[in-house]
Short mmCIF file of C-alpha atoms in Angstrom, two decimals:
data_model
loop_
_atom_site.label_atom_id
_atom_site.label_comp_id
_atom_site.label_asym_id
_atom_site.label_seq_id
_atom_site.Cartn_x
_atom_site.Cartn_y
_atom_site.Cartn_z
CA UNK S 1448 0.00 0.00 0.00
CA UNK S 1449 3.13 2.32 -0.16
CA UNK S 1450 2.99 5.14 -2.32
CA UNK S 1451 5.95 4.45 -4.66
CA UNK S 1452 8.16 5.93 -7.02
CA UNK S 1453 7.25 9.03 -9.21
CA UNK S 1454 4.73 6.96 -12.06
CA UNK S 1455 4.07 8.44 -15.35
CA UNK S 1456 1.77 7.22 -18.26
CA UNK S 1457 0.88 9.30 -21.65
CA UNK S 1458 -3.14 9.57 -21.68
CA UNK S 1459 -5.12 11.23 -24.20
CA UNK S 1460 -9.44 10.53 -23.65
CA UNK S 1461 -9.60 10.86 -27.43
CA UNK S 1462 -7.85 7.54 -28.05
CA UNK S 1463 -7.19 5.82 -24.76
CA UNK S 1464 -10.33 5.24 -23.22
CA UNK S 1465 -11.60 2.09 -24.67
CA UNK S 1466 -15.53 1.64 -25.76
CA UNK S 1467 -17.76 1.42 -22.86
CA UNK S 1468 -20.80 -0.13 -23.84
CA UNK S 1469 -22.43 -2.22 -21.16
CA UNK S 1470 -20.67 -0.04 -18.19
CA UNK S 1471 -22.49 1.31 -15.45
CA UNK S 1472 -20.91 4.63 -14.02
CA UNK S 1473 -22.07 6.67 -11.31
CA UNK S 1474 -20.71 10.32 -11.01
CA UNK S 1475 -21.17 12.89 -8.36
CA UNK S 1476 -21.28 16.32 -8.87
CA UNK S 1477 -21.79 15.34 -12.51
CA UNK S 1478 -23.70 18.70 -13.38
CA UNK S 1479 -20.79 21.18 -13.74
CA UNK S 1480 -16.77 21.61 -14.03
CA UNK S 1481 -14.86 18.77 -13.59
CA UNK S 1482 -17.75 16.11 -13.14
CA UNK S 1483 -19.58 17.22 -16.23
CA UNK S 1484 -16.23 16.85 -18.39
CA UNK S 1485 -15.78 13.70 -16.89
CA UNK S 1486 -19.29 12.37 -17.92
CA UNK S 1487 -19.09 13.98 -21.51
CA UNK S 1488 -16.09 11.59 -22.31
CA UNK S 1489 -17.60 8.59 -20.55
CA UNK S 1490 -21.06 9.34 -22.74
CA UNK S 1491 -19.47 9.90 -25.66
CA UNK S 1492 -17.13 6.53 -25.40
CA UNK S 1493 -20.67 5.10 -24.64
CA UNK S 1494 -21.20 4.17 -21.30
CA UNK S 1495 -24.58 4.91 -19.28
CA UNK S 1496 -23.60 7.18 -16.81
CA UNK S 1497 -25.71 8.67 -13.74
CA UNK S 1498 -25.13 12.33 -13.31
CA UNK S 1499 -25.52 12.79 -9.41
CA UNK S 1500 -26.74 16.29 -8.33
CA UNK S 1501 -29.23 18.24 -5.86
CA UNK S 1502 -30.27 20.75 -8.76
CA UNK S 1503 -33.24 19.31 -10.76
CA UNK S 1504 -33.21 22.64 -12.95
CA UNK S 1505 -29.09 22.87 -13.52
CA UNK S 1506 -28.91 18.81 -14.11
CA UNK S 1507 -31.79 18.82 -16.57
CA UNK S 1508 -29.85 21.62 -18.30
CA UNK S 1509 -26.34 20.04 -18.15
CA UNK S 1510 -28.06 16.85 -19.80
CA UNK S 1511 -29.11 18.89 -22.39
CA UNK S 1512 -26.06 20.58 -22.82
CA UNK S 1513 -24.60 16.84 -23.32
CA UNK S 1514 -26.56 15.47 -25.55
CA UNK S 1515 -25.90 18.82 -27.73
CA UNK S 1516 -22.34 17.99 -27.23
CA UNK S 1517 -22.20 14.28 -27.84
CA UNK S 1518 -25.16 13.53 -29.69
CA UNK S 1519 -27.70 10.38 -29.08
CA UNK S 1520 -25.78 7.73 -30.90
CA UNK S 1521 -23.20 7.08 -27.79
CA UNK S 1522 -23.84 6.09 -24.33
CA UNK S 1523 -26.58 7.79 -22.15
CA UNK S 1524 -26.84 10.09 -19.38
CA UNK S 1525 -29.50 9.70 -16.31
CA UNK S 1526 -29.77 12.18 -14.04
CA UNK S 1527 -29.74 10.91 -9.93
CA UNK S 1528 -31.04 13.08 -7.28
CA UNK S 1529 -28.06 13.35 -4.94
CA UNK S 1530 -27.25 15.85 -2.48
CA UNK S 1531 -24.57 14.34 -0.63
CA UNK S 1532 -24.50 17.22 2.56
CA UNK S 1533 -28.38 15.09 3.81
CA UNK S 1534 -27.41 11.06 4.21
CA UNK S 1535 -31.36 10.55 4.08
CA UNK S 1536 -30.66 11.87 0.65
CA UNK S 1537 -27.91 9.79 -0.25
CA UNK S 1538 -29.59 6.75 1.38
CA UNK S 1539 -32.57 6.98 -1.16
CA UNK S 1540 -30.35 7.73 -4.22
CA UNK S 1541 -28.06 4.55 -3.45
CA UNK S 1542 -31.33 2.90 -3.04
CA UNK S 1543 -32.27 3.95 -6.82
CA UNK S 1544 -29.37 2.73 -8.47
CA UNK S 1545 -29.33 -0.49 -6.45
CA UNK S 1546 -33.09 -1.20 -7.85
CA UNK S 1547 -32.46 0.16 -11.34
CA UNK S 1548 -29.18 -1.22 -12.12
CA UNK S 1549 -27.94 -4.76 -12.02
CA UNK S 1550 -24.05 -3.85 -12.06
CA UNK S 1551 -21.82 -0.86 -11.03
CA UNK S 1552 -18.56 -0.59 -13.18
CA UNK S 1553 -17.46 2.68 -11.37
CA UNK S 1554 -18.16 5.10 -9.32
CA UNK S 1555 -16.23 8.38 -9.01
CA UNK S 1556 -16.70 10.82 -5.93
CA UNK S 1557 -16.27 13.90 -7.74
CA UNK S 1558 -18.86 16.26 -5.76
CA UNK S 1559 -16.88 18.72 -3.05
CA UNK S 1560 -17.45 22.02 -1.39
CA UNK S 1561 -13.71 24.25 -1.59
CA UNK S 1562 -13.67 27.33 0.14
CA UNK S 1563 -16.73 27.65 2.14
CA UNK S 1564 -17.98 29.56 5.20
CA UNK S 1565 -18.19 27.73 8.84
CA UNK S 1566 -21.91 25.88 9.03
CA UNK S 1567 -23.20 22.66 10.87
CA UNK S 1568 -26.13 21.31 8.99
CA UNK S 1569 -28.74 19.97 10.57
CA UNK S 1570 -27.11 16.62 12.07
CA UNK S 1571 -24.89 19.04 13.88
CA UNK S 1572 -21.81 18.16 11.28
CA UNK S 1573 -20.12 21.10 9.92
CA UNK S 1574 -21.16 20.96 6.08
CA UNK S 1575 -17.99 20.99 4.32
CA UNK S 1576 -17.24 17.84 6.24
CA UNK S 1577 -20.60 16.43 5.63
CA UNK S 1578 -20.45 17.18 1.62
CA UNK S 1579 -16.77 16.19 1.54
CA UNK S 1580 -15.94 12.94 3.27
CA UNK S 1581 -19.57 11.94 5.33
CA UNK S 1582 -21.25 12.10 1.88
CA UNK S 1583 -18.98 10.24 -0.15
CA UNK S 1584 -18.58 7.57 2.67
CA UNK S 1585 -21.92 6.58 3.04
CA UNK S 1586 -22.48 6.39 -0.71
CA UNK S 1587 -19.90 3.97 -1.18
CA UNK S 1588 -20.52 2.09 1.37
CA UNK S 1589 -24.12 2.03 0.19
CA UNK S 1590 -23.01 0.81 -3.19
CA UNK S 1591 -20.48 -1.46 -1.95
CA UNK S 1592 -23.08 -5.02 -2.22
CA UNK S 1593 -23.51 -3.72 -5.78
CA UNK S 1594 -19.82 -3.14 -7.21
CA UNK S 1595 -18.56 -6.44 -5.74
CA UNK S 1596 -21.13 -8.31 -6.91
CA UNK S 1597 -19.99 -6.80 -10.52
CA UNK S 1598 -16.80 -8.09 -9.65
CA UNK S 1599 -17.82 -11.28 -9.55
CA UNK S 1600 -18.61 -11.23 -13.49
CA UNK S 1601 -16.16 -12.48 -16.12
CA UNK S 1602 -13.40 -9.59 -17.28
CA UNK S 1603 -15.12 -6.83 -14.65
CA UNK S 1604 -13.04 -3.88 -14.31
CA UNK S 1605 -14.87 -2.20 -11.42
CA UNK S 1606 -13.15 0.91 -10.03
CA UNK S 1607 -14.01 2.97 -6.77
CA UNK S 1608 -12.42 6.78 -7.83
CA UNK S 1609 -11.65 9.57 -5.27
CA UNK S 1610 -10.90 13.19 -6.80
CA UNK S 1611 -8.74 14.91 -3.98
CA UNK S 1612 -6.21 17.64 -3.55
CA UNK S 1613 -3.07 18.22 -3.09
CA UNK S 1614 -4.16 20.24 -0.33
CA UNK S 1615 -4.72 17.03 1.67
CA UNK S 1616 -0.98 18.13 2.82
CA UNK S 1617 -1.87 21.59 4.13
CA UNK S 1618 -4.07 19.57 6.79
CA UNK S 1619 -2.42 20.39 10.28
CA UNK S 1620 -0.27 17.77 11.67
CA UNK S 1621 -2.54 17.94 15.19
CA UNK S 1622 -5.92 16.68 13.44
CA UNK S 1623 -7.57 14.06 15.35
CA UNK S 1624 -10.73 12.08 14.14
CA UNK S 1625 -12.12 10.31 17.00
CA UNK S 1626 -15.13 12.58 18.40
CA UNK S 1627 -17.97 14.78 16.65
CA UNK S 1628 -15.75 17.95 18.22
CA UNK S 1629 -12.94 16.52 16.32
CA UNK S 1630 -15.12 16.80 12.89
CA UNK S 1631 -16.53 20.17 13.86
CA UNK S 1632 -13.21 22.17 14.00
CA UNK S 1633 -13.31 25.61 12.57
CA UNK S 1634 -9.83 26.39 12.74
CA UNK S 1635 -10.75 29.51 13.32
CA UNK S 1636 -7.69 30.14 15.59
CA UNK S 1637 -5.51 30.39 12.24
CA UNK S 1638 -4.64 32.95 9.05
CA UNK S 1639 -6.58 30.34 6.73
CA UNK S 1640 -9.51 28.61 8.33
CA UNK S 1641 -11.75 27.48 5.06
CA UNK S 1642 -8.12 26.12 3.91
CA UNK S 1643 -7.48 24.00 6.35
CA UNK S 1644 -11.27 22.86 7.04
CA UNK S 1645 -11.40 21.65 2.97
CA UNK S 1646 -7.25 20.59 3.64
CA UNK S 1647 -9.09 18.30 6.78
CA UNK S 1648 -11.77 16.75 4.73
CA UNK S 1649 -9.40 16.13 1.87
CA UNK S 1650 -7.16 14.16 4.00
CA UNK S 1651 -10.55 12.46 5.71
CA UNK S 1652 -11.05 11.67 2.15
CA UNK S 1653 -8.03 10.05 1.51
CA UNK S 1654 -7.09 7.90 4.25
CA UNK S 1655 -10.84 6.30 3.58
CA UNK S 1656 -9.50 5.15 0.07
CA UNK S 1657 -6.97 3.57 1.13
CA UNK S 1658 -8.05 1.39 3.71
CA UNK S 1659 -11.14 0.91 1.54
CA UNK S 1660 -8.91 -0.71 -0.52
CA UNK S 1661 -6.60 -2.37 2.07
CA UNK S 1662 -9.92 -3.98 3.19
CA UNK S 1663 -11.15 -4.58 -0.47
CA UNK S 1664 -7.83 -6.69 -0.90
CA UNK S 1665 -8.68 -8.66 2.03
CA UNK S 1666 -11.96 -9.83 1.01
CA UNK S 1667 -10.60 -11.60 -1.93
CA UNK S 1668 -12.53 -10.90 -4.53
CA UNK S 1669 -12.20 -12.94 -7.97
CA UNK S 1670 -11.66 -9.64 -9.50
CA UNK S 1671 -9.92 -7.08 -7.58
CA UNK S 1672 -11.92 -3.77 -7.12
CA UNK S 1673 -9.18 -0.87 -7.39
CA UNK S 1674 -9.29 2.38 -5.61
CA UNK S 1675 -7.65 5.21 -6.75
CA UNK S 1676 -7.54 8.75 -5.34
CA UNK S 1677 -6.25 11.56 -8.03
CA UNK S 1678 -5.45 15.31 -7.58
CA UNK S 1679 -7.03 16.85 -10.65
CA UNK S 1680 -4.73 20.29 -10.38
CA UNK S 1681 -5.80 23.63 -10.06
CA UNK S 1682 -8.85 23.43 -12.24
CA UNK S 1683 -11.41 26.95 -13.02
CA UNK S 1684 -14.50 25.57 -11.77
CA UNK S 1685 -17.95 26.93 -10.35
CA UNK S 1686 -16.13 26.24 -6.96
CA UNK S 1687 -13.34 28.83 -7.67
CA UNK S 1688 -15.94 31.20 -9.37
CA UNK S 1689 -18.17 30.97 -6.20
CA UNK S 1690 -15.07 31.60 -3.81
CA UNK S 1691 -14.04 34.70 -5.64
CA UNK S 1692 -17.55 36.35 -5.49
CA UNK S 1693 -17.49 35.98 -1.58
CA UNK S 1694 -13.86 37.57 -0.74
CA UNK S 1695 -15.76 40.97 -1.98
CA UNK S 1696 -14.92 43.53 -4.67
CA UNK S 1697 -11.37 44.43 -4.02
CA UNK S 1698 -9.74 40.77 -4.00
CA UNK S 1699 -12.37 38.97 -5.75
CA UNK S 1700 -11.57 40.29 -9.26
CA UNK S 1701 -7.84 39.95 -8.74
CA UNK S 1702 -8.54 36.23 -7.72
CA UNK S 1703 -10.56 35.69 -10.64
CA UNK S 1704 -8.08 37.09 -12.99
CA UNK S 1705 -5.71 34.56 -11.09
CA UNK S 1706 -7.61 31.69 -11.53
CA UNK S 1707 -8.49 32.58 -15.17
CA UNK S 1708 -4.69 33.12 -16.26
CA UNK S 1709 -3.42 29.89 -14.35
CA UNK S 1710 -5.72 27.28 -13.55
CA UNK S 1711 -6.69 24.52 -16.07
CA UNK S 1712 -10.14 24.27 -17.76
CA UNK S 1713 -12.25 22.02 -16.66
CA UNK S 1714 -11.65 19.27 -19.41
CA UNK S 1715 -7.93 18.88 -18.63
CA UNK S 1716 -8.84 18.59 -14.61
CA UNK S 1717 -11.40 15.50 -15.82
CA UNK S 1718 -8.05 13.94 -17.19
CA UNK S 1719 -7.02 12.52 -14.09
CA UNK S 1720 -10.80 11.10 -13.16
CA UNK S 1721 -10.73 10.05 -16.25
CA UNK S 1722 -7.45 7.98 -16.35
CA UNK S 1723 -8.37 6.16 -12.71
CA UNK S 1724 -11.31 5.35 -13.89
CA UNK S 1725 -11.37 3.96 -17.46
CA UNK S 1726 -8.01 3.87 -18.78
CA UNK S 1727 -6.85 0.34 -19.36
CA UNK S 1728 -3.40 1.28 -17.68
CA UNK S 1729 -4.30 0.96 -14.39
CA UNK S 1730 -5.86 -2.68 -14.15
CA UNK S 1731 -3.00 -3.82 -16.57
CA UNK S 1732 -0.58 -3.05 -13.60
CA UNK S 1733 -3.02 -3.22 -10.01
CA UNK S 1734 -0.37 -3.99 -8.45
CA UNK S 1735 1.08 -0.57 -8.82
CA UNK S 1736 -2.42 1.56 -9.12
CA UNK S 1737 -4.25 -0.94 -6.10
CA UNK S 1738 -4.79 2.38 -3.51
CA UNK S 1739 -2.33 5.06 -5.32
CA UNK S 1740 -2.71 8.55 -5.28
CA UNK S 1741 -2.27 10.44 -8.59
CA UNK S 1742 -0.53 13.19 -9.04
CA UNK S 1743 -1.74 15.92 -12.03
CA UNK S 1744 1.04 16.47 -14.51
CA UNK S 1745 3.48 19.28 -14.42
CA UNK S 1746 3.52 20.37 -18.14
CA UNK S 1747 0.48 21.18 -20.23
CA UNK S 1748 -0.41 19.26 -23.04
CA UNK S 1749 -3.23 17.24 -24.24
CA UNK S 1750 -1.78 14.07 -23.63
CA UNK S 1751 -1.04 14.77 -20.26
CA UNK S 1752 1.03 12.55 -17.78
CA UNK S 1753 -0.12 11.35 -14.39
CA UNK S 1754 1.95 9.73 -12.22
CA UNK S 1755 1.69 8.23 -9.37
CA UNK S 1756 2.87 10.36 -5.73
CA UNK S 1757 6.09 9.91 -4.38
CA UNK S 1758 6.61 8.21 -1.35
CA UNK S 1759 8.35 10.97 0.76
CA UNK S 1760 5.40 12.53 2.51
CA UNK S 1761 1.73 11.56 3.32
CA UNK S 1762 -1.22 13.57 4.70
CA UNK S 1763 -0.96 15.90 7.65
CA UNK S 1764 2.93 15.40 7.27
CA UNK S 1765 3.25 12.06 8.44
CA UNK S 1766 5.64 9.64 6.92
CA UNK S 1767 4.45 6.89 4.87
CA UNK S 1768 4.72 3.25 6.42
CA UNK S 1769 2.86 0.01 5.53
CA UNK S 1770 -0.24 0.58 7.76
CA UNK S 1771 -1.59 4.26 8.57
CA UNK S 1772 -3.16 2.77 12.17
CA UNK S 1773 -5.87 3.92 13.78
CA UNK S 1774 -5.62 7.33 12.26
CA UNK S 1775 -6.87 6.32 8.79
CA UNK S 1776 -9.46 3.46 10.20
CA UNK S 1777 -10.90 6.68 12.45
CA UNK S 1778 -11.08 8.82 9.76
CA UNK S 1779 -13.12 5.80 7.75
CA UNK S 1780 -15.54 5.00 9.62
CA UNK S 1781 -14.45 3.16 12.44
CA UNK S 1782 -15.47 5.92 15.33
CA UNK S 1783 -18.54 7.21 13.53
CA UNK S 1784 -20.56 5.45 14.61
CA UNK S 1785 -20.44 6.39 18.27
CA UNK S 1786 -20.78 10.66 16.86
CA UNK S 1787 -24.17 10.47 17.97
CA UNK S 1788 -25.60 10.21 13.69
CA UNK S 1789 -28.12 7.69 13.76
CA UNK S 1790 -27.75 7.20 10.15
CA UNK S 1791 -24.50 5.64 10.35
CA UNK S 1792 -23.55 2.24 9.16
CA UNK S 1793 -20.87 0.35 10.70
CA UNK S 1794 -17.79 -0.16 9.17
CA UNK S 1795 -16.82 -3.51 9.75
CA UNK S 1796 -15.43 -5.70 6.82
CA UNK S 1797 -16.20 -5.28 3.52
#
């Protein structure tokens, strides 16, 4: 489970994503930015893809948007009521797919809050933290009976994708994840509070992948279900845009300038999500790409190259070894169960 050596692979969505007929792929956050690059490829290389979002109105018009962009002869797109920050919600759109669908081929965990103000919802979780790493939990855990029972088929290639940061390592070294208070930290006490509270989740987000797919290994599937977590880059999204408008009038035009001049579009950020998700590379080699984290490539260029993290450094600082301990199982699920959230499953095996 070591991050290795620096890992780099050509990939280019035009040519290296194979057909996907027959696949099943769920995306959150599919409705703008990165997601909604990520699902016009997957459409348009044919796979059905679910477009998970809370907006009935700005899904509806994404769809639209796709099928302007891809046409009706490739795969389809189906839009899933999901708003990941209510786990009722995301209880009764795992339900959906579970009754629709008779296989899962992927699933990516795109959807994220950035930059966001201090809030508790209504389960008394602060949201980012909710949207962020609660969310995505209890969706794939949801989904879990579904994509290893996929796995069981003939030549499945079923893939469990996380789309992080690199700003997993600005999390503060003195992070714990064992109590609700723990969770609800505002950070408030430093220069860069929304940072570090998306930096937190991020890192939350993280340590779940890979002893998702520590435990994943251990339940010895015929086919091995791969987790991958990938940094997409600095990427112009909504997120950004919405970030700018709220540092007011003086900074908020210099940031967007910033943002507009530097960060990628929204198409090269879905190249990473793309890559863990569909590109043949990574279940040709599992042993290498089995619970990796991707870095985004350091030159532009449509055929980008991702590689895979070096092994130097991991989250919150920490030194890499063979087993994270208690500090990754917390931060999976192990402890939440005792927060005082009714709606949480329990972690056990997988």
């Amino acid at each position: 489970m070591l991050m290795g050596a620096f890992f780099s692979r050509r990939f280019n969505p035009d040519t290296d994503i194979p057909d996907l007929s027959g696949k099943v792929i769920l995306v959150t956050g599919g409705n703008a930015g990165i997601g909604f690059a990520v699902i016009e490829q997957l459409v348009r290389h044919g796979a059905k893809v679910y477009m998970g979002a809370r907006n009935p109105e700005r899904a509806r018009a994404a769809i639209e948007r796709l099928r302007t962009s891809v046409g009706s002869d490739n795969g389809q797109v189906v839009w899933l009521d999901l708003d990941l920050s209510d786990p009722r919600k995301v209880q009764k759109a795992a339900e959906e797919v579970m009754q629709r669908e008779e296989r899962l081929d992927v699933l990516i965990n795109n959807a994220a809050l950035l930059l966001v103000p201090y809030a508790k919802d209504y389960d008394n979780v602060q949201n980012i933290v909710m949207t962020n790493y609660m969310g995505a939990y209890l969706l794939t855990r949801l989904l879990l009976p579904l994509l290893k029972r996929t796995a069981q088929e003939p030549n499945s290639d079923v893939r469990i994708v996380f789309v992080n940061s690199a700003r997993h390592h600005s999390c503060p070294s003195d992070v714990r994840f064992r109590t609700l208070d723990d969770l609800n930290r505002d950070f408030e006490d430093t220069m860069f509070p929304q940072l570090l509270r998306y930096a937190m989740t991020k890192t939350m987000q993280l340590l779940f992948a890979k002893d998702l797919q520590r435990r994943l290994d251990a339940a010895a599937l015929p086919r091995a279900i791969l987790c991958l977590a990938v940094d997409p880059g600095e990427v112009n999204t909504e997120g950004v845009h919405a970030y700018t408008e709220s540092v007011g009038p003086v900074l908020g035009p210099l940031y967007r300038a910033i943002a507009h001049l530097t960060f990628a579009a929204p198409a090269t950020g879905a190249l990473g999500p793309l890559f863990c998700a569909v590109s043949p590379v990574p279940r040709a080699e599992p042993l290498v790409y089995r619970g990796a984290y991707l870095d985004p490539p350091r030159s532009s260029g449509r055929a980008a190259r991702w590689r895979r993290a070096g092994s130097s450094r991991g989250s919150c600082g920490i030194r890499r070894s063979a087993s994270w301990g208690d500090r990754d199982r917390a931060a999976s699920g192990v402890v939440l169960g005792r927060l005082g959230c009714g709606w949480c499953i329990p972690y056990g095996s997988v």
